[in-house]
Structure formats: structure tokens, C-alpha cells
Amino acid sequence: MPPRTTPSVRQERVGVELRKMRDSAGRTTAQAASLFGLDRTKITQIEKGYYPVTAERVRMLASDFQESDTAYVDALAAMAEERHKGWWEDYRGAVPTGFLDISEMEYFASEISTYQVSHVPGAMQTEEYGRAIFNDVYPPLPPRLLEARVENRVQRSAVLMGESGRPYSAVVHEAALRMLFGGRGAARRQLDRLLDYAEMPHVTLRVISFSCHGFVGSGQGIIHAKGPVPRLDTVQLDAVGGPVFLHEQTQLDNYRHIIETMTGRSLAEAQSRDLIRSVRKEI
């Protein structure tokens, strides 16, 4: 198969994990390439996600690198085999690649945790709330691209918040509840949607109130997407230049701690719903 010019986020992750294995084993790209009779540049392309690799080759490399975690290798091989076109591909060219990568990451996650300070989580946003946020993008988006982003956001919500969605946990700061994106009416309808989601069996929604004395990570929103094994988890951070994806073990451990700390300082689920209802009455 020819090299990819735009590797998917999962194909890129397979390459990253293979590079980690190779580095840990002390092997060179030339040594890895010799397993298959390839030029070492092909291994470099595989490790960057530009060249597809089969599940069989993933297992061969893992064996050569003496990787003993069989669950990890099995999950990585399964990732390498996935070739189907996801729903997000319909928006390629109209929506920034980073947004599509988030959709792909969430779609394949076994469980999702997120926290947000100033926005309601993207997957929980109503259409008018999301449109109000995208209307504030600078420089302004042309109408066609604005609508594409809104449609992508709505579809993302349908996939994650549907009855068959994977476990989804959100911690939202009270500040996000009180922001009037789209005006008071839109804000009320957004809070109603949050309360609807909070009643779903696969959704856990908790609020950090203004009475909280502070918490680590207060300055940013993140998504923690759990993989089939912990080593294949991904953390996505919001940034001005677009989404940032983290997968180094130390980074994952740090953000797991941040989410656990925030969850511990948030209100219980029932109290969180009561606070949302209270805020809705005030606005």
C-alpha cells in the first residue's frame, strides 16, 4: 500500500507506540527494517503514520522488541487493522483536521472523561450554543465553513450522547453554566439539555461550584479518552492553534491525577443537577 499523506490519528498512534517499543528495546530503524527486508526509511514512515502496517507486522515487531504486555500488543494490532471510513470523514476539507481527530479519538475510546471551565463540553452542546461559540471565532468563518463546524459538532453529540454511547463523565465549572453564549434563551435551553444528559445511564455529570477553594488544572479544558488498555489512553488539550494530543505515560498519569482531583472537589451528581437548575432559574 502507498504511504498516506494525511495519517489518521489512530494510524499515527500505532506508529508512535512502535517507536516507543523500538526505543525501549534499543533497536535502530535499520534493525527493525531487516525483519521484513525493507529500507529503514519505511520504518520511519510507519512510525510517523505515513505508511500503513499490518497486524501481523505489529506482532512481529513487538516480539522482536521483546514486548511482554500481550493485551497491549493485541490492542495495538487491532488498531493497525482498522481501515473503515468514520462518520467524521464526511467533513474533511470543511472542518479543521484537529476537530476530526477529536471525533475519531472519542469514537474509538472505551470511556471518556472531560472537564471544562468556560464552555459546556462540546459533545453536550446544543446546536445554537455551538453556533454561538463558532460565531466568535477570529477571523470570522465563512457561512459554509461555519455550518460545517456546527453540523460536525451536532453529529459528534449524537454519536456520544446516544443511548448506545460509551461511558461519558464530565466535570463542568459553574462559570461554564453561567456563560450566556447565544443569549439567555439559548443558555437556558443548553442547561435543559445538560439536565437531560445527566439522567442518561451512561453519563456522569458533576459541577465544581464557585464555593470550591480552587483546583489544579483550572485554566484549561481536556478530554481523557480511555483506550482498550491504559497504555493506549489519549489526552486532548484545547489550544489556540488547535487540539493537542498527549500519549506519553508521564503526561497521561499527570492528567489522570488532575481529573481525579477535580472530580473529588466537585459536587455530587444530585447536587450538581440541583445547581444547574438553580442557575437556570437565575438566568
PDB file of C-alpha atoms in Angstrom:
ATOM      1  CA  MET A   1       0.000   0.000   0.000  1.00  0.00           C
ATOM      2  CA  PRO A   2       1.280   3.529  -0.753  1.00  0.00           C
ATOM      3  CA  PRO A   3       2.259   5.971   2.004  1.00  0.00           C
ATOM      4  CA  ARG A   4      -0.521   8.159   3.454  1.00  0.00           C
ATOM      5  CA  THR A   5      -0.193  11.912   3.039  1.00  0.00           C
ATOM      6  CA  THR A   6      -2.557  12.569   5.962  1.00  0.00           C
ATOM      7  CA  PRO A   7      -2.348   9.747   8.519  1.00  0.00           C
ATOM      8  CA  SER A   8      -5.341   9.175  10.743  1.00  0.00           C
ATOM      9  CA  VAL A   9      -4.820   9.915  14.416  1.00  0.00           C
ATOM     10  CA  ARG A  10      -5.031   6.178  15.208  1.00  0.00           C
ATOM     11  CA  GLN A  11      -2.571   5.157  12.483  1.00  0.00           C
ATOM     12  CA  GLU A  12      -0.245   7.849  13.792  1.00  0.00           C
ATOM     13  CA  ARG A  13      -0.658   6.458  17.306  1.00  0.00           C
ATOM     14  CA  VAL A  14       0.267   2.941  16.142  1.00  0.00           C
ATOM     15  CA  GLY A  15       3.494   4.369  14.743  1.00  0.00           C
ATOM     16  CA  VAL A  16       4.223   6.289  17.945  1.00  0.00           C
ATOM     17  CA  GLU A  17       3.762   3.151  20.052  1.00  0.00           C
ATOM     18  CA  LEU A  18       6.017   1.116  17.760  1.00  0.00           C
ATOM     19  CA  ARG A  19       8.695   3.788  18.069  1.00  0.00           C
ATOM     20  CA  LYS A  20       8.387   3.680  21.869  1.00  0.00           C
ATOM     21  CA  MET A  21       8.827  -0.112  21.763  1.00  0.00           C
ATOM     22  CA  ARG A  22      11.827   0.142  19.470  1.00  0.00           C
ATOM     23  CA  ASP A  23      13.497   2.804  21.604  1.00  0.00           C
ATOM     24  CA  SER A  24      12.870   0.780  24.767  1.00  0.00           C
ATOM     25  CA  ALA A  25      14.420  -2.285  23.136  1.00  0.00           C
ATOM     26  CA  GLY A  26      17.458  -0.319  21.950  1.00  0.00           C
ATOM     27  CA  ARG A  27      16.877  -1.227  18.296  1.00  0.00           C
ATOM     28  CA  THR A  28      17.710   1.000  15.325  1.00  0.00           C
ATOM     29  CA  THR A  29      15.349   1.626  12.407  1.00  0.00           C
ATOM     30  CA  ALA A  30      17.711  -0.419  10.236  1.00  0.00           C
ATOM     31  CA  GLN A  31      17.467  -3.395  12.595  1.00  0.00           C
ATOM     32  CA  ALA A  32      13.672  -3.161  12.645  1.00  0.00           C
ATOM     33  CA  ALA A  33      13.540  -2.904   8.851  1.00  0.00           C
ATOM     34  CA  SER A  34      15.678  -6.009   8.448  1.00  0.00           C
ATOM     35  CA  LEU A  35      12.822  -8.126   9.851  1.00  0.00           C
ATOM     36  CA  PHE A  36      10.841  -7.505   6.666  1.00  0.00           C
ATOM     37  CA  GLY A  37      13.624  -6.849   4.181  1.00  0.00           C
ATOM     38  CA  LEU A  38      12.644  -3.184   3.981  1.00  0.00           C
ATOM     39  CA  ASP A  39      14.635   0.002   3.731  1.00  0.00           C
ATOM     40  CA  ARG A  40      14.947   1.720   7.125  1.00  0.00           C
ATOM     41  CA  THR A  41      13.104   4.749   5.738  1.00  0.00           C
ATOM     42  CA  LYS A  42       9.967   2.586   5.577  1.00  0.00           C
ATOM     43  CA  ILE A  43      10.169   2.040   9.348  1.00  0.00           C
ATOM     44  CA  THR A  44      10.466   5.790   9.795  1.00  0.00           C
ATOM     45  CA  GLN A  45       7.345   6.259   7.653  1.00  0.00           C
ATOM     46  CA  ILE A  46       5.490   3.617   9.673  1.00  0.00           C
ATOM     47  CA  GLU A  47       6.481   5.276  12.945  1.00  0.00           C
ATOM     48  CA  LYS A  48       5.159   8.607  11.671  1.00  0.00           C
ATOM     49  CA  GLY A  49       1.893   7.058  10.497  1.00  0.00           C
ATOM     50  CA  TYR A  50       2.533   7.757   6.816  1.00  0.00           C
ATOM     51  CA  TYR A  51       2.870   4.104   5.847  1.00  0.00           C
ATOM     52  CA  PRO A  52       0.278   1.505   6.950  1.00  0.00           C
ATOM     53  CA  VAL A  53       1.389  -1.533   8.907  1.00  0.00           C
ATOM     54  CA  THR A  54      -0.462  -4.835   9.226  1.00  0.00           C
ATOM     55  CA  ALA A  55      -1.427  -6.513  12.492  1.00  0.00           C
ATOM     56  CA  GLU A  56       0.995  -9.339  11.670  1.00  0.00           C
ATOM     57  CA  ARG A  57       3.888  -6.920  11.351  1.00  0.00           C
ATOM     58  CA  VAL A  58       2.900  -5.190  14.590  1.00  0.00           C
ATOM     59  CA  ARG A  59       3.123  -8.562  16.347  1.00  0.00           C
ATOM     60  CA  MET A  60       6.445  -9.388  14.674  1.00  0.00           C
ATOM     61  CA  LEU A  61       7.938  -6.062  15.734  1.00  0.00           C
ATOM     62  CA  ALA A  62       6.572  -6.430  19.266  1.00  0.00           C
ATOM     63  CA  SER A  63       8.132  -9.879  19.537  1.00  0.00           C
ATOM     64  CA  ASP A  64      11.473  -8.622  18.233  1.00  0.00           C
ATOM     65  CA  PHE A  65      11.326  -5.715  20.684  1.00  0.00           C
ATOM     66  CA  GLN A  66      10.559  -8.195  23.491  1.00  0.00           C
ATOM     67  CA  GLU A  67       7.294  -6.511  24.453  1.00  0.00           C
ATOM     68  CA  SER A  68       5.650  -8.825  27.017  1.00  0.00           C
ATOM     69  CA  ASP A  69       2.330  -6.991  27.534  1.00  0.00           C
ATOM     70  CA  THR A  70       0.076  -9.179  25.369  1.00  0.00           C
ATOM     71  CA  ALA A  71      -3.095  -7.129  25.970  1.00  0.00           C
ATOM     72  CA  TYR A  72      -1.255  -4.019  24.794  1.00  0.00           C
ATOM     73  CA  VAL A  73       0.106  -5.767  21.686  1.00  0.00           C
ATOM     74  CA  ASP A  74      -3.331  -7.219  20.844  1.00  0.00           C
ATOM     75  CA  ALA A  75      -4.939  -3.776  21.127  1.00  0.00           C
ATOM     76  CA  LEU A  76      -2.223  -2.200  19.000  1.00  0.00           C
ATOM     77  CA  ALA A  77      -2.617  -4.903  16.331  1.00  0.00           C
ATOM     78  CA  ALA A  78      -6.366  -4.304  16.272  1.00  0.00           C
ATOM     79  CA  MET A  79      -5.782  -0.573  15.793  1.00  0.00           C
ATOM     80  CA  ALA A  80      -3.476  -1.304  12.850  1.00  0.00           C
ATOM     81  CA  GLU A  81      -6.156  -3.424  11.158  1.00  0.00           C
ATOM     82  CA  GLU A  82      -8.881  -0.778  11.278  1.00  0.00           C
ATOM     83  CA  ARG A  83      -9.375   0.708   7.839  1.00  0.00           C
ATOM     84  CA  HIS A  84     -13.059   1.717   7.727  1.00  0.00           C
ATOM     85  CA  LYS A  85     -14.176   5.254   6.958  1.00  0.00           C
ATOM     86  CA  GLY A  86     -15.582   7.013  10.018  1.00  0.00           C
ATOM     87  CA  TRP A  87     -18.513   9.447  10.001  1.00  0.00           C
ATOM     88  CA  TRP A  88     -16.122  12.359  10.589  1.00  0.00           C
ATOM     89  CA  GLU A  89     -14.510  11.839   7.175  1.00  0.00           C
ATOM     90  CA  ASP A  90     -17.579  13.422   5.570  1.00  0.00           C
ATOM     91  CA  TYR A  91     -16.340  16.758   6.972  1.00  0.00           C
ATOM     92  CA  ARG A  92     -12.738  16.520   5.784  1.00  0.00           C
ATOM     93  CA  GLY A  93     -11.808  19.689   3.917  1.00  0.00           C
ATOM     94  CA  ALA A  94     -14.571  21.721   5.572  1.00  0.00           C
ATOM     95  CA  VAL A  95     -13.599  21.227   9.237  1.00  0.00           C
ATOM     96  CA  PRO A  96     -10.051  21.524  10.641  1.00  0.00           C
ATOM     97  CA  THR A  97      -8.248  18.187  10.918  1.00  0.00           C
ATOM     98  CA  GLY A  98      -7.869  18.585  14.675  1.00  0.00           C
ATOM     99  CA  PHE A  99     -11.647  18.519  15.150  1.00  0.00           C
ATOM    100  CA  LEU A 100     -11.870  15.353  13.061  1.00  0.00           C
ATOM    101  CA  ASP A 101      -9.086  13.798  15.144  1.00  0.00           C
ATOM    102  CA  ILE A 102     -11.099  14.503  18.307  1.00  0.00           C
ATOM    103  CA  SER A 103     -14.129  12.773  16.782  1.00  0.00           C
ATOM    104  CA  GLU A 104     -12.009   9.762  15.806  1.00  0.00           C
ATOM    105  CA  MET A 105     -10.394   9.595  19.245  1.00  0.00           C
ATOM    106  CA  GLU A 106     -13.768   9.717  21.001  1.00  0.00           C
ATOM    107  CA  TYR A 107     -15.388   7.197  18.651  1.00  0.00           C
ATOM    108  CA  PHE A 108     -12.820   4.512  19.442  1.00  0.00           C
ATOM    109  CA  ALA A 109     -12.459   5.285  23.157  1.00  0.00           C
ATOM    110  CA  SER A 110     -13.759   2.721  25.632  1.00  0.00           C
ATOM    111  CA  GLU A 111     -14.614   5.505  28.086  1.00  0.00           C
ATOM    112  CA  ILE A 112     -14.399   9.311  28.061  1.00  0.00           C
ATOM    113  CA  SER A 113     -13.758  11.821  30.840  1.00  0.00           C
ATOM    114  CA  THR A 114     -13.663  15.578  30.335  1.00  0.00           C
ATOM    115  CA  TYR A 115     -13.604  18.786  32.319  1.00  0.00           C
ATOM    116  CA  GLN A 116     -14.437  22.272  31.148  1.00  0.00           C
ATOM    117  CA  VAL A 117     -14.173  25.667  32.827  1.00  0.00           C
ATOM    118  CA  SER A 118     -15.769  28.196  30.459  1.00  0.00           C
ATOM    119  CA  HIS A 119     -17.675  26.051  27.927  1.00  0.00           C
ATOM    120  CA  VAL A 120     -20.155  23.228  28.212  1.00  0.00           C
ATOM    121  CA  PRO A 121     -18.377  20.098  26.836  1.00  0.00           C
ATOM    122  CA  GLY A 122     -18.547  20.009  23.039  1.00  0.00           C
ATOM    123  CA  ALA A 123     -20.406  16.707  22.906  1.00  0.00           C
ATOM    124  CA  MET A 124     -23.097  18.132  25.201  1.00  0.00           C
ATOM    125  CA  GLN A 125     -23.673  21.390  23.334  1.00  0.00           C
ATOM    126  CA  THR A 126     -26.927  22.285  21.620  1.00  0.00           C
ATOM    127  CA  GLU A 127     -26.806  23.437  18.018  1.00  0.00           C
ATOM    128  CA  GLU A 128     -27.497  27.089  18.857  1.00  0.00           C
ATOM    129  CA  TYR A 129     -24.961  27.127  21.706  1.00  0.00           C
ATOM    130  CA  GLY A 130     -22.293  25.624  19.453  1.00  0.00           C
ATOM    131  CA  ARG A 131     -23.126  28.073  16.670  1.00  0.00           C
ATOM    132  CA  ALA A 132     -22.748  30.991  19.088  1.00  0.00           C
ATOM    133  CA  ILE A 133     -19.270  29.769  20.049  1.00  0.00           C
ATOM    134  CA  PHE A 134     -18.185  29.305  16.436  1.00  0.00           C
ATOM    135  CA  ASN A 135     -19.565  32.752  15.596  1.00  0.00           C
ATOM    136  CA  ASP A 136     -16.897  34.158  17.919  1.00  0.00           C
ATOM    137  CA  VAL A 137     -14.037  32.528  16.010  1.00  0.00           C
ATOM    138  CA  TYR A 138     -11.476  35.043  14.763  1.00  0.00           C
ATOM    139  CA  PRO A 139     -11.044  35.709  11.926  1.00  0.00           C
ATOM    140  CA  PRO A 140     -14.749  35.087  11.226  1.00  0.00           C
ATOM    141  CA  LEU A 141     -15.641  31.863   9.409  1.00  0.00           C
ATOM    142  CA  PRO A 142     -17.365  31.986   6.006  1.00  0.00           C
ATOM    143  CA  PRO A 143     -21.003  30.808   6.321  1.00  0.00           C
ATOM    144  CA  ARG A 144     -20.321  27.423   4.639  1.00  0.00           C
ATOM    145  CA  LEU A 145     -17.446  26.560   6.969  1.00  0.00           C
ATOM    146  CA  LEU A 146     -19.371  27.808   9.998  1.00  0.00           C
ATOM    147  CA  GLU A 147     -22.273  25.500   9.180  1.00  0.00           C
ATOM    148  CA  ALA A 148     -19.901  22.577   8.587  1.00  0.00           C
ATOM    149  CA  ARG A 149     -18.422  23.010  12.073  1.00  0.00           C
ATOM    150  CA  VAL A 150     -21.861  23.230  13.637  1.00  0.00           C
ATOM    151  CA  GLU A 151     -23.050  20.104  11.785  1.00  0.00           C
ATOM    152  CA  ASN A 152     -19.909  18.243  12.860  1.00  0.00           C
ATOM    153  CA  ARG A 153     -20.495  19.266  16.494  1.00  0.00           C
ATOM    154  CA  VAL A 154     -24.140  18.119  16.340  1.00  0.00           C
ATOM    155  CA  GLN A 155     -23.166  14.758  14.830  1.00  0.00           C
ATOM    156  CA  ARG A 156     -20.468  14.294  17.455  1.00  0.00           C
ATOM    157  CA  SER A 157     -23.091  14.838  20.145  1.00  0.00           C
ATOM    158  CA  ALA A 158     -25.469  12.346  18.521  1.00  0.00           C
ATOM    159  CA  VAL A 159     -22.758   9.672  18.494  1.00  0.00           C
ATOM    160  CA  LEU A 160     -21.533  10.185  22.068  1.00  0.00           C
ATOM    161  CA  MET A 161     -24.776  11.098  23.821  1.00  0.00           C
ATOM    162  CA  GLY A 162     -26.992   8.499  22.145  1.00  0.00           C
ATOM    163  CA  GLU A 163     -28.396   5.602  24.178  1.00  0.00           C
ATOM    164  CA  SER A 164     -25.636   3.307  22.889  1.00  0.00           C
ATOM    165  CA  GLY A 165     -22.814   5.742  23.717  1.00  0.00           C
ATOM    166  CA  ARG A 166     -19.744   4.704  25.682  1.00  0.00           C
ATOM    167  CA  PRO A 167     -19.425   5.781  29.365  1.00  0.00           C
ATOM    168  CA  TYR A 168     -19.049   9.566  29.434  1.00  0.00           C
ATOM    169  CA  SER A 169     -18.057  11.552  32.536  1.00  0.00           C
ATOM    170  CA  ALA A 170     -17.972  15.351  32.593  1.00  0.00           C
ATOM    171  CA  VAL A 171     -16.892  17.800  35.285  1.00  0.00           C
ATOM    172  CA  VAL A 172     -18.061  21.332  34.471  1.00  0.00           C
ATOM    173  CA  HIS A 173     -17.243  24.509  36.386  1.00  0.00           C
ATOM    174  CA  GLU A 174     -20.117  26.730  37.479  1.00  0.00           C
ATOM    175  CA  ALA A 175     -18.606  29.500  35.340  1.00  0.00           C
ATOM    176  CA  ALA A 176     -19.488  27.499  32.214  1.00  0.00           C
ATOM    177  CA  LEU A 177     -23.092  27.210  33.393  1.00  0.00           C
ATOM    178  CA  ARG A 178     -23.402  30.987  33.729  1.00  0.00           C
ATOM    179  CA  MET A 179     -21.867  31.991  30.373  1.00  0.00           C
ATOM    180  CA  LEU A 180     -24.661  33.289  28.115  1.00  0.00           C
ATOM    181  CA  PHE A 181     -23.487  32.024  24.728  1.00  0.00           C
ATOM    182  CA  GLY A 182     -26.247  32.821  22.251  1.00  0.00           C
ATOM    183  CA  GLY A 183     -28.219  34.853  24.813  1.00  0.00           C
ATOM    184  CA  ARG A 184     -30.360  33.960  27.815  1.00  0.00           C
ATOM    185  CA  GLY A 185     -32.796  31.782  25.902  1.00  0.00           C
ATOM    186  CA  ALA A 186     -30.035  29.733  24.315  1.00  0.00           C
ATOM    187  CA  ALA A 187     -28.293  29.425  27.688  1.00  0.00           C
ATOM    188  CA  ARG A 188     -31.483  28.128  29.351  1.00  0.00           C
ATOM    189  CA  ARG A 189     -32.031  25.582  26.602  1.00  0.00           C
ATOM    190  CA  GLN A 190     -28.402  24.479  26.941  1.00  0.00           C
ATOM    191  CA  LEU A 191     -28.863  23.905  30.672  1.00  0.00           C
ATOM    192  CA  ASP A 192     -32.034  21.929  29.949  1.00  0.00           C
ATOM    193  CA  ARG A 193     -30.020  19.746  27.574  1.00  0.00           C
ATOM    194  CA  LEU A 194     -27.372  19.226  30.255  1.00  0.00           C
ATOM    195  CA  LEU A 195     -30.025  18.066  32.701  1.00  0.00           C
ATOM    196  CA  ASP A 196     -31.428  15.663  30.102  1.00  0.00           C
ATOM    197  CA  TYR A 197     -27.979  14.188  29.528  1.00  0.00           C
ATOM    198  CA  ALA A 198     -27.356  13.946  33.273  1.00  0.00           C
ATOM    199  CA  GLU A 199     -30.248  11.471  33.534  1.00  0.00           C
ATOM    200  CA  MET A 200     -28.785   9.100  30.938  1.00  0.00           C
ATOM    201  CA  PRO A 201     -27.382   5.855  32.378  1.00  0.00           C
ATOM    202  CA  HIS A 202     -24.032   6.133  30.586  1.00  0.00           C
ATOM    203  CA  VAL A 203     -23.459   9.813  31.501  1.00  0.00           C
ATOM    204  CA  THR A 204     -21.996  11.187  34.731  1.00  0.00           C
ATOM    205  CA  LEU A 205     -22.176  14.973  35.111  1.00  0.00           C
ATOM    206  CA  ARG A 206     -20.723  16.841  38.082  1.00  0.00           C
ATOM    207  CA  VAL A 207     -20.238  20.559  38.743  1.00  0.00           C
ATOM    208  CA  ILE A 208     -17.454  22.434  40.522  1.00  0.00           C
ATOM    209  CA  SER A 209     -19.192  25.341  42.250  1.00  0.00           C
ATOM    210  CA  PHE A 210     -17.801  28.810  42.921  1.00  0.00           C
ATOM    211  CA  SER A 211     -17.593  27.797  46.579  1.00  0.00           C
ATOM    212  CA  CYS A 212     -14.725  25.427  45.750  1.00  0.00           C
ATOM    213  CA  HIS A 213     -11.436  26.873  47.042  1.00  0.00           C
ATOM    214  CA  GLY A 214      -9.587  26.068  43.834  1.00  0.00           C
ATOM    215  CA  PHE A 215      -8.316  23.113  41.872  1.00  0.00           C
ATOM    216  CA  VAL A 216      -5.369  22.060  39.752  1.00  0.00           C
ATOM    217  CA  GLY A 217      -5.916  22.471  36.000  1.00  0.00           C
ATOM    218  CA  SER A 218      -8.407  25.317  36.353  1.00  0.00           C
ATOM    219  CA  GLY A 219      -7.067  27.137  33.311  1.00  0.00           C
ATOM    220  CA  GLN A 220      -7.870  24.627  30.577  1.00  0.00           C
ATOM    221  CA  GLY A 221     -10.329  22.038  29.367  1.00  0.00           C
ATOM    222  CA  ILE A 222      -9.319  18.481  28.500  1.00  0.00           C
ATOM    223  CA  ILE A 223     -10.696  15.188  27.234  1.00  0.00           C
ATOM    224  CA  HIS A 224      -9.313  11.892  28.521  1.00  0.00           C
ATOM    225  CA  ALA A 225     -10.175   9.082  26.104  1.00  0.00           C
ATOM    226  CA  LYS A 226      -9.521   5.630  27.515  1.00  0.00           C
ATOM    227  CA  GLY A 227      -8.106   3.070  25.117  1.00  0.00           C
ATOM    228  CA  PRO A 228      -8.559  -0.714  25.246  1.00  0.00           C
ATOM    229  CA  VAL A 229      -5.603  -0.780  27.664  1.00  0.00           C
ATOM    230  CA  PRO A 230      -4.295   2.121  29.827  1.00  0.00           C
ATOM    231  CA  ARG A 231      -1.095   2.446  27.787  1.00  0.00           C
ATOM    232  CA  LEU A 232      -3.232   3.424  24.782  1.00  0.00           C
ATOM    233  CA  ASP A 233      -5.144   6.202  26.532  1.00  0.00           C
ATOM    234  CA  THR A 234      -5.077   9.669  24.946  1.00  0.00           C
ATOM    235  CA  VAL A 235      -5.412  13.126  26.474  1.00  0.00           C
ATOM    236  CA  GLN A 236      -6.569  16.018  24.285  1.00  0.00           C
ATOM    237  CA  LEU A 237      -5.950  19.622  25.333  1.00  0.00           C
ATOM    238  CA  ASP A 238      -7.577  22.735  23.893  1.00  0.00           C
ATOM    239  CA  ALA A 239      -5.099  25.259  22.489  1.00  0.00           C
ATOM    240  CA  VAL A 240      -5.309  28.429  20.394  1.00  0.00           C
ATOM    241  CA  GLY A 241      -3.616  26.751  17.427  1.00  0.00           C
ATOM    242  CA  GLY A 242      -5.854  23.689  17.566  1.00  0.00           C
ATOM    243  CA  PRO A 243      -6.188  20.472  19.592  1.00  0.00           C
ATOM    244  CA  VAL A 244      -3.064  18.968  21.184  1.00  0.00           C
ATOM    245  CA  PHE A 245      -2.893  15.193  21.742  1.00  0.00           C
ATOM    246  CA  LEU A 246      -0.769  13.666  24.507  1.00  0.00           C
ATOM    247  CA  HIS A 247       0.111   9.998  24.965  1.00  0.00           C
ATOM    248  CA  GLU A 248       3.394   9.823  26.860  1.00  0.00           C
ATOM    249  CA  GLN A 249       2.954   7.824  30.064  1.00  0.00           C
ATOM    250  CA  THR A 250       4.018  10.622  32.416  1.00  0.00           C
ATOM    251  CA  GLN A 251       1.598  13.030  30.739  1.00  0.00           C
ATOM    252  CA  LEU A 252      -1.246  10.521  30.986  1.00  0.00           C
ATOM    253  CA  ASP A 253      -0.525   9.930  34.668  1.00  0.00           C
ATOM    254  CA  ASN A 254      -0.474  13.680  35.369  1.00  0.00           C
ATOM    255  CA  TYR A 255      -3.825  14.320  33.707  1.00  0.00           C
ATOM    256  CA  ARG A 256      -5.437  11.282  35.290  1.00  0.00           C
ATOM    257  CA  HIS A 257      -4.448  12.843  38.620  1.00  0.00           C
ATOM    258  CA  ILE A 258      -5.885  16.217  37.588  1.00  0.00           C
ATOM    259  CA  ILE A 259      -9.243  14.686  36.620  1.00  0.00           C
ATOM    260  CA  GLU A 260      -9.394  12.614  39.811  1.00  0.00           C
ATOM    261  CA  THR A 261      -8.639  15.748  41.873  1.00  0.00           C
ATOM    262  CA  MET A 262     -11.312  17.791  40.081  1.00  0.00           C
ATOM    263  CA  THR A 263     -13.865  15.022  40.460  1.00  0.00           C
ATOM    264  CA  GLY A 264     -13.087  14.827  44.169  1.00  0.00           C
ATOM    265  CA  ARG A 265     -13.686  18.566  44.608  1.00  0.00           C
ATOM    266  CA  SER A 266     -16.874  18.700  42.549  1.00  0.00           C
ATOM    267  CA  LEU A 267     -20.405  18.376  43.883  1.00  0.00           C
ATOM    268  CA  ALA A 268     -22.112  15.002  43.914  1.00  0.00           C
ATOM    269  CA  GLU A 269     -24.248  14.213  40.853  1.00  0.00           C
ATOM    270  CA  ALA A 270     -27.575  15.069  42.515  1.00  0.00           C
ATOM    271  CA  GLN A 271     -26.167  18.307  43.960  1.00  0.00           C
ATOM    272  CA  SER A 272     -24.715  19.157  40.538  1.00  0.00           C
ATOM    273  CA  ARG A 273     -28.125  18.794  38.906  1.00  0.00           C
ATOM    274  CA  ASP A 274     -29.670  20.968  41.630  1.00  0.00           C
ATOM    275  CA  LEU A 275     -27.077  23.682  40.978  1.00  0.00           C
ATOM    276  CA  ILE A 276     -27.751  23.572  37.227  1.00  0.00           C
ATOM    277  CA  ARG A 277     -31.477  24.007  37.911  1.00  0.00           C
ATOM    278  CA  SER A 278     -30.704  26.906  40.270  1.00  0.00           C
ATOM    279  CA  VAL A 279     -28.519  28.666  37.694  1.00  0.00           C
ATOM    280  CA  ARG A 280     -31.167  28.155  35.025  1.00  0.00           C
ATOM    281  CA  LYS A 281     -33.789  29.891  37.180  1.00  0.00           C
ATOM    282  CA  GLU A 282     -31.446  32.840  37.721  1.00  0.00           C
ATOM    283  CA  ILE A 283     -30.834  33.424  34.013  1.00  0.00           C
TER     284      ILE A 283
END
